[in-house]
Amino acid sequence: MLYLDHAATSPVRPEVLEAMRPYLTGVFGNPSSHHTVGEAAASALDDARRRVAQVLGMRTGDVVFTSGGTEANNLALKGIVLPSPRRHLVVSPIEHESILESADYLRRFHGIEVTSPAVDSAGRITPDAVAAVLRDDTALVALGHANNEIGTVQDVLAIAAVVDQAGAVLHVDAVQSVGWLPLDGLGAGSIAIAGHKLGAPKGIGAMAVRGRIPLEPLLHGGGQERGRRSGTENVAGAVALATALELADAERSEVTAGVGAFTRRFIAGVLASVPQAALTGDPVHRLPGTASFTFAGVSGEAVLLELERRGVVSSSGSACAAGSDDPSHVLLACGIAPEVAQTSVRFTFGREALPDDAAEQLAALVAESVRSVTGR
């Protein structure tokens, strides 16, 4: 089986599993306990926090460990907007559901006005588009560093300058870009990441927020995470996240170059051999391992099933819209017709090396699967 759905989740790296193992059995204490067993766990948690902060370009005290990217995004939007005297929020229409649903909650229950900037056909949001919707009462701009469906990468640094000039906070959802793109120096007020996208287990993530920004917690209780996220901390998960982050950061240049070259060959092969194929997302400014297509007139679901029958596992887009068969909101926002959006298939590659000729072989397999589905 060839697994090509790494944007949904990746397997736990062996090095990460080994790093976290002692904190599942030996150093098992509660970090809030005032005895040697608890203090050992607290020391490991502090060290993991420091390591995560270093990769993110934040201060150690800025990092809040969460259960994953969805909680991190919820904490950022609700936690930053609610204590702010400003009552306006900017969220693009191509964001992850955890951003969109948090914004809708703030609108429905707290009267927050929500505005969306324009998105072009490649899923790009320009600084000018953001500037056009900023107001004197804008509290927060939420922006995905890289889109989870089409892989388009935004010019976060340029947008951060526009947001900062307006006196608002920029939150960057880096769940998809973590491990692929550098996250330090983005100019963000807060950043969200998830461990299971880069080789840590599911159930661990982080939201880093600069200390000057007031943050209202979502979870109340014993005051863990400096009062920003109560609940007994997942020490083994925090160690795993820190280890996976460091490994990915150290390997990033070499891995992204290799995976990027492979993905470009694969994209060229699919476009050359499948007449119905159209690449979605920005053809240049995209994640190195993401290739997403629409196949006009072809059932995307049928292509996925045929590919899996042939030993290739891929997806139709986000794995987070559970049970939904509606057209992708991302593709619709890019101006793609609903009937075409429902033909989408996404291939997302991991960090492992693949043979040089595998890109062409895989593209040929996609072409065979489309022809099998259409009968032509």
Short mmCIF file of C-alpha atoms in Angstrom, two decimals:
data_model
loop_
_atom_site.label_atom_id
_atom_site.label_comp_id
_atom_site.label_asym_id
_atom_site.label_seq_id
_atom_site.Cartn_x
_atom_site.Cartn_y
_atom_site.Cartn_z
CA MET A 1 0.00 0.00 0.00
CA LEU A 2 1.20 3.50 -0.86
CA TYR A 3 -0.14 6.02 1.67
CA LEU A 4 -0.57 9.49 0.14
CA ASP A 5 -2.75 11.25 2.73
CA HIS A 6 -0.12 12.80 4.97
CA ALA A 7 -2.05 16.08 5.17
CA ALA A 8 -4.63 14.14 7.18
CA THR A 9 -2.10 12.44 9.45
CA SER A 10 1.34 10.85 9.39
CA PRO A 11 2.67 7.80 11.26
CA VAL A 12 4.57 8.27 14.50
CA ARG A 13 8.31 8.44 13.87
CA PRO A 14 10.37 5.75 15.64
CA GLU A 15 12.64 8.41 17.18
CA VAL A 16 9.61 10.18 18.60
CA LEU A 17 8.20 6.98 20.05
CA GLU A 18 11.49 6.26 21.78
CA ALA A 19 11.72 9.81 23.14
CA MET A 20 8.26 9.70 24.69
CA ARG A 21 8.42 6.12 26.00
CA PRO A 22 10.08 6.98 29.38
CA TYR A 23 7.28 9.46 30.13
CA LEU A 24 4.61 6.81 29.65
CA THR A 25 6.07 4.42 32.21
CA GLY A 26 9.07 5.60 34.25
CA VAL A 27 8.58 9.37 34.63
CA PHE A 28 4.82 9.10 35.03
CA GLY A 29 4.16 11.79 37.66
CA ASN A 30 1.68 14.63 37.55
CA PRO A 31 3.68 17.82 36.78
CA SER A 32 1.60 19.74 39.35
CA SER A 33 2.53 17.39 42.20
CA HIS A 34 5.02 18.79 44.71
CA HIS A 35 7.24 15.76 45.15
CA THR A 36 10.18 14.26 43.29
CA VAL A 37 8.05 12.15 40.95
CA GLY A 38 5.95 15.14 39.93
CA GLU A 39 8.96 17.43 39.70
CA ALA A 40 10.67 15.08 37.25
CA ALA A 41 7.62 15.24 35.00
CA ALA A 42 7.47 19.04 35.37
CA SER A 43 11.11 19.31 34.35
CA ALA A 44 10.47 17.28 31.19
CA LEU A 45 7.44 19.44 30.39
CA ASP A 46 9.44 22.65 30.82
CA ASP A 47 12.18 21.34 28.57
CA ALA A 48 9.67 20.33 25.89
CA ARG A 49 8.09 23.79 26.06
CA ARG A 50 11.48 25.44 25.60
CA ARG A 51 12.28 23.26 22.58
CA VAL A 52 8.93 23.94 20.89
CA ALA A 53 9.28 27.68 21.48
CA GLN A 54 12.73 27.70 19.91
CA VAL A 55 11.51 26.16 16.65
CA LEU A 56 8.51 28.51 16.54
CA GLY A 57 10.61 31.58 17.24
CA MET A 58 8.61 32.38 20.38
CA ARG A 59 9.46 32.69 24.07
CA THR A 60 9.23 29.62 26.26
CA GLY A 61 6.38 31.09 28.28
CA ASP A 62 4.37 31.77 25.11
CA VAL A 63 3.74 28.08 24.42
CA VAL A 64 0.48 26.47 25.54
CA PHE A 65 0.21 22.73 24.99
CA THR A 66 -3.18 21.61 23.63
CA SER A 67 -4.86 18.43 22.42
CA GLY A 68 -4.14 19.34 18.78
CA GLY A 69 -4.66 21.92 16.07
CA THR A 70 -8.43 22.29 16.47
CA GLU A 71 -8.15 23.19 20.14
CA ALA A 72 -5.20 25.48 19.40
CA ASN A 73 -7.21 27.40 16.79
CA ASN A 74 -10.24 27.59 19.07
CA LEU A 75 -8.09 28.91 21.90
CA ALA A 76 -6.50 31.52 19.65
CA LEU A 77 -9.73 32.92 18.20
CA LYS A 78 -11.94 32.79 21.28
CA GLY A 79 -9.14 33.43 23.73
CA ILE A 80 -7.81 36.54 21.97
CA VAL A 81 -11.07 38.05 20.68
CA LEU A 82 -13.21 37.71 23.81
CA PRO A 83 -11.06 39.86 26.15
CA SER A 84 -10.44 42.46 23.43
CA PRO A 85 -12.49 45.68 23.38
CA ARG A 86 -12.49 45.40 19.58
CA ARG A 87 -15.48 43.61 18.08
CA HIS A 88 -14.40 42.74 14.54
CA LEU A 89 -12.75 39.56 13.25
CA VAL A 90 -11.25 38.85 9.82
CA VAL A 91 -11.32 35.23 8.61
CA SER A 92 -10.84 34.10 5.02
CA PRO A 93 -13.39 31.74 3.43
CA ILE A 94 -10.74 29.04 2.77
CA GLU A 95 -9.77 28.44 6.39
CA HIS A 96 -9.93 25.14 8.25
CA GLU A 97 -13.25 24.31 9.90
CA SER A 98 -11.79 24.92 13.36
CA ILE A 99 -11.24 28.56 12.36
CA LEU A 100 -14.54 29.01 10.52
CA GLU A 101 -16.65 27.41 13.24
CA SER A 102 -14.91 29.36 16.00
CA ALA A 103 -15.59 32.58 14.10
CA ASP A 104 -19.23 31.61 13.67
CA TYR A 105 -19.53 30.88 17.39
CA LEU A 106 -18.15 34.32 18.22
CA ARG A 107 -20.62 35.88 15.78
CA ARG A 108 -23.66 33.99 17.09
CA PHE A 109 -23.06 34.15 20.83
CA HIS A 110 -20.92 37.26 21.33
CA GLY A 111 -21.98 39.59 18.56
CA ILE A 112 -18.56 39.68 16.89
CA GLU A 113 -18.67 40.94 13.31
CA VAL A 114 -16.84 38.65 10.90
CA THR A 115 -15.51 39.78 7.51
CA SER A 116 -13.74 37.77 4.80
CA PRO A 117 -11.01 39.07 2.49
CA ALA A 118 -11.06 38.28 -1.22
CA VAL A 119 -9.46 35.04 -2.41
CA ASP A 120 -8.20 34.52 -5.95
CA SER A 121 -8.62 31.41 -8.10
CA ALA A 122 -5.36 29.93 -6.77
CA GLY A 123 -6.37 30.39 -3.15
CA ARG A 124 -4.08 33.36 -2.59
CA ILE A 125 -4.96 36.15 -0.15
CA THR A 126 -2.95 39.31 -0.83
CA PRO A 127 -1.92 41.93 1.73
CA ASP A 128 -4.11 44.41 -0.17
CA ALA A 129 -7.10 42.10 0.18
CA VAL A 130 -6.56 41.95 3.94
CA ALA A 131 -6.00 45.71 4.19
CA ALA A 132 -9.30 46.29 2.38
CA VAL A 133 -11.31 44.63 5.18
CA LEU A 134 -9.36 45.83 8.23
CA ARG A 135 -11.14 48.31 10.50
CA ASP A 136 -10.31 50.39 13.54
CA ASP A 137 -12.11 47.81 15.67
CA THR A 138 -10.49 44.69 14.15
CA ALA A 139 -9.24 42.48 16.99
CA LEU A 140 -7.81 39.54 15.07
CA VAL A 141 -6.99 38.29 11.60
CA ALA A 142 -6.90 34.47 11.31
CA LEU A 143 -4.92 33.07 8.40
CA GLY A 144 -3.79 29.60 7.37
CA HIS A 145 -0.09 29.56 6.51
CA ALA A 146 -0.75 26.81 3.97
CA ASN A 147 -4.13 25.48 2.94
CA ASN A 148 -4.90 21.92 3.97
CA GLU A 149 -6.74 21.05 0.75
CA ILE A 150 -4.94 22.80 -2.11
CA GLY A 151 -1.56 23.49 -0.49
CA THR A 152 -1.41 27.21 -1.36
CA VAL A 153 1.09 29.08 0.84
CA GLN A 154 0.27 32.64 1.89
CA ASP A 155 2.71 35.56 2.16
CA VAL A 156 2.26 35.69 5.92
CA LEU A 157 5.10 38.11 6.60
CA ALA A 158 3.68 40.76 4.25
CA ILE A 159 0.18 40.29 5.67
CA ALA A 160 1.55 40.51 9.22
CA ALA A 161 2.93 43.97 8.47
CA VAL A 162 -0.50 45.16 7.30
CA VAL A 163 -2.25 43.66 10.33
CA ASP A 164 0.29 45.12 12.75
CA GLN A 165 -0.12 48.58 11.24
CA ALA A 166 -3.85 48.34 11.96
CA GLY A 167 -3.17 47.47 15.60
CA ALA A 168 -4.74 44.01 15.29
CA VAL A 169 -3.33 40.57 16.09
CA LEU A 170 -2.45 38.01 13.40
CA HIS A 171 -3.14 34.37 14.24
CA VAL A 172 -1.45 31.87 11.92
CA ASP A 173 -2.81 28.35 11.56
CA ALA A 174 0.42 26.48 10.80
CA VAL A 175 -0.98 22.97 11.20
CA GLN A 176 -0.21 22.09 7.57
CA SER A 177 3.01 24.07 7.16
CA VAL A 178 4.74 22.89 10.33
CA GLY A 179 7.77 20.82 9.40
CA TRP A 180 7.66 21.98 5.78
CA LEU A 181 8.15 25.73 6.13
CA PRO A 182 10.09 27.85 8.66
CA LEU A 183 7.75 29.25 11.31
CA ASP A 184 10.05 31.69 13.06
CA GLY A 185 10.02 35.27 11.84
CA LEU A 186 6.45 35.22 10.51
CA GLY A 187 5.41 38.26 12.53
CA ALA A 188 2.42 36.43 14.02
CA GLY A 189 0.91 37.17 17.39
CA SER A 190 -0.09 33.53 17.77
CA ILE A 191 0.60 30.25 15.98
CA ALA A 192 -1.21 26.89 16.07
CA ILE A 193 0.40 23.51 15.32
CA ALA A 194 -0.56 19.82 15.59
CA GLY A 195 1.84 16.99 16.33
CA HIS A 196 0.28 14.23 14.23
CA LYS A 197 1.08 16.04 10.98
CA LEU A 198 4.83 15.65 11.48
CA GLY A 199 5.40 12.36 13.26
CA ALA A 200 4.11 12.83 16.82
CA PRO A 201 1.01 10.99 18.05
CA LYS A 202 -2.52 12.31 17.69
CA GLY A 203 -3.74 14.23 20.74
CA ILE A 204 -0.93 16.75 21.16
CA GLY A 205 -0.55 20.24 19.70
CA ALA A 206 0.38 23.73 20.77
CA MET A 207 -0.73 27.32 20.53
CA ALA A 208 1.99 29.90 21.05
CA VAL A 209 0.78 33.41 21.88
CA ARG A 210 3.01 36.37 22.60
CA GLY A 211 2.93 37.32 26.26
CA ARG A 212 1.69 40.87 25.70
CA ILE A 213 -1.60 39.57 24.21
CA PRO A 214 -4.43 38.95 26.73
CA LEU A 215 -5.80 35.41 26.47
CA GLU A 216 -9.04 34.07 27.92
CA PRO A 217 -8.83 30.30 28.59
CA LEU A 218 -11.33 27.86 27.14
CA LEU A 219 -10.77 25.32 29.93
CA HIS A 220 -10.99 26.34 33.59
CA GLY A 221 -9.76 24.35 36.54
CA GLY A 222 -6.45 23.92 38.29
CA GLY A 223 -4.64 26.69 36.42
CA GLN A 224 -2.14 24.58 34.47
CA GLU A 225 -0.28 26.12 31.52
CA ARG A 226 -0.02 29.40 33.46
CA GLY A 227 -3.79 29.53 33.76
CA ARG A 228 -4.34 29.41 30.01
CA ARG A 229 -5.35 25.75 29.65
CA SER A 230 -6.33 23.85 32.77
CA GLY A 231 -6.03 20.09 32.97
CA THR A 232 -3.25 17.63 33.74
CA GLU A 233 -0.62 18.06 31.06
CA ASN A 234 0.26 15.37 28.52
CA VAL A 235 3.98 15.17 29.32
CA ALA A 236 4.76 12.28 26.97
CA GLY A 237 2.89 14.07 24.18
CA ALA A 238 4.74 17.32 24.81
CA VAL A 239 8.08 15.51 24.62
CA ALA A 240 6.93 13.81 21.42
CA LEU A 241 5.90 17.13 19.85
CA ALA A 242 9.20 18.77 20.73
CA THR A 243 11.16 15.83 19.33
CA ALA A 244 9.18 15.68 16.09
CA LEU A 245 9.52 19.45 15.62
CA GLU A 246 13.28 19.38 16.08
CA LEU A 247 13.72 16.44 13.72
CA ALA A 248 11.59 18.06 11.02
CA ASP A 249 13.34 21.40 11.43
CA ALA A 250 16.78 19.83 11.09
CA GLU A 251 15.77 17.89 7.96
CA ARG A 252 13.60 20.54 6.36
CA SER A 253 15.88 21.88 3.62
CA GLU A 254 16.87 18.47 2.31
CA VAL A 255 13.41 16.91 2.62
CA THR A 256 11.47 19.76 1.05
CA ALA A 257 13.85 19.90 -1.91
CA GLY A 258 13.50 16.18 -2.61
CA VAL A 259 9.76 15.93 -1.99
CA GLY A 260 9.12 19.15 -3.91
CA ALA A 261 10.95 17.88 -6.99
CA PHE A 262 9.09 14.57 -6.82
CA THR A 263 5.72 16.30 -6.49
CA ARG A 264 6.40 18.59 -9.45
CA ARG A 265 7.21 15.56 -11.64
CA PHE A 266 4.04 13.85 -10.46
CA ILE A 267 1.90 16.93 -11.18
CA ALA A 268 3.38 17.28 -14.67
CA GLY A 269 2.72 13.59 -15.35
CA VAL A 270 -0.93 13.75 -14.28
CA LEU A 271 -1.63 16.91 -16.28
CA ALA A 272 0.03 15.40 -19.37
CA SER A 273 -1.79 12.07 -19.20
CA VAL A 274 -5.26 12.98 -17.92
CA PRO A 275 -7.10 15.44 -20.21
CA GLN A 276 -9.74 16.19 -17.56
CA ALA A 277 -7.17 17.03 -14.87
CA ALA A 278 -6.75 20.55 -13.52
CA LEU A 279 -4.34 21.44 -10.74
CA THR A 280 -5.94 23.31 -7.83
CA GLY A 281 -4.08 25.84 -5.73
CA ASP A 282 -1.16 28.07 -6.58
CA PRO A 283 1.17 26.34 -9.08
CA VAL A 284 4.27 27.92 -7.50
CA HIS A 285 3.51 29.02 -3.94
CA ARG A 286 2.42 25.66 -2.57
CA LEU A 287 3.50 23.07 -0.03
CA PRO A 288 6.25 20.79 -1.38
CA GLY A 289 4.27 17.59 -0.86
CA THR A 290 0.76 18.58 -1.93
CA ALA A 291 -0.78 17.83 -5.33
CA SER A 292 -4.53 18.36 -5.68
CA PHE A 293 -6.61 18.02 -8.82
CA THR A 294 -10.12 18.17 -10.13
CA PHE A 295 -11.17 15.71 -12.84
CA ALA A 296 -14.11 17.36 -14.60
CA GLY A 297 -16.89 14.93 -15.46
CA VAL A 298 -15.41 12.18 -13.27
CA SER A 299 -16.52 11.09 -9.81
CA GLY A 300 -13.71 11.94 -7.42
CA GLU A 301 -14.98 9.32 -4.98
CA ALA A 302 -14.89 6.68 -7.71
CA VAL A 303 -11.30 7.61 -8.56
CA LEU A 304 -10.33 7.32 -4.89
CA LEU A 305 -11.89 3.86 -4.64
CA GLU A 306 -10.20 2.72 -7.85
CA LEU A 307 -6.83 4.01 -6.65
CA GLU A 308 -7.23 2.22 -3.33
CA ARG A 309 -8.08 -0.98 -5.20
CA ARG A 310 -4.75 -0.51 -6.96
CA GLY A 311 -2.92 0.04 -3.66
CA VAL A 312 -2.84 3.87 -3.43
CA VAL A 313 -4.54 5.65 -0.53
CA SER A 314 -5.38 9.33 -1.08
CA SER A 315 -8.28 11.64 -0.22
CA SER A 316 -10.83 14.08 -1.59
CA GLY A 317 -9.66 16.93 0.63
CA SER A 318 -9.89 17.72 4.33
CA ALA A 319 -10.27 14.78 6.69
CA CYS A 320 -11.86 17.08 9.27
CA ALA A 321 -15.26 17.64 7.67
CA ALA A 322 -16.53 14.36 9.08
CA GLY A 323 -19.34 12.71 7.14
CA SER A 324 -19.77 15.59 4.69
CA ASP A 325 -20.24 15.00 0.96
CA ASP A 326 -20.74 18.69 0.16
CA PRO A 327 -18.38 20.37 -2.31
CA SER A 328 -15.23 21.71 -0.70
CA HIS A 329 -15.74 25.23 0.67
CA VAL A 330 -12.12 25.93 -0.26
CA LEU A 331 -12.64 25.08 -3.94
CA LEU A 332 -15.93 26.97 -4.05
CA ALA A 333 -14.21 30.07 -2.64
CA CYS A 334 -11.62 29.75 -5.42
CA GLY A 335 -14.43 30.03 -7.97
CA ILE A 336 -14.64 26.36 -8.93
CA ALA A 337 -18.15 25.20 -9.85
CA PRO A 338 -19.79 22.85 -7.31
CA GLU A 339 -20.06 19.96 -9.78
CA VAL A 340 -16.34 20.25 -10.57
CA ALA A 341 -15.35 20.73 -6.91
CA GLN A 342 -16.90 17.35 -6.14
CA THR A 343 -14.41 15.67 -8.49
CA SER A 344 -11.39 16.71 -6.41
CA VAL A 345 -8.65 14.28 -5.38
CA ARG A 346 -5.75 15.24 -3.13
CA PHE A 347 -2.36 13.51 -2.94
CA THR A 348 -0.12 14.52 -0.05
CA PHE A 349 3.34 13.03 0.28
CA GLY A 350 5.35 12.35 3.41
CA ARG A 351 9.00 13.00 4.13
CA GLU A 352 10.25 9.58 3.09
CA ALA A 353 12.24 9.31 -0.12
CA LEU A 354 10.62 7.61 -3.13
CA PRO A 355 12.41 6.15 -6.19
CA ASP A 356 13.20 8.63 -8.98
CA ASP A 357 10.86 6.98 -11.47
CA ALA A 358 7.99 6.59 -9.00
CA ALA A 359 6.49 9.99 -9.88
CA GLU A 360 5.91 8.97 -13.50
CA GLN A 361 4.65 5.52 -12.47
CA LEU A 362 2.21 7.05 -10.00
CA ALA A 363 0.96 9.56 -12.57
CA ALA A 364 0.36 6.70 -15.01
CA LEU A 365 -1.56 4.82 -12.31
CA VAL A 366 -3.78 7.86 -11.73
CA ALA A 367 -4.44 8.08 -15.48
CA GLU A 368 -5.34 4.37 -15.59
CA SER A 369 -7.70 4.80 -12.64
CA VAL A 370 -9.49 7.75 -14.26
CA ARG A 371 -9.85 5.83 -17.54
CA SER A 372 -11.15 2.81 -15.62
CA VAL A 373 -13.80 4.95 -13.92
CA THR A 374 -14.91 6.69 -17.13
CA GLY A 375 -14.67 3.59 -19.30
CA ARG A 376 -12.45 5.45 -21.78
#
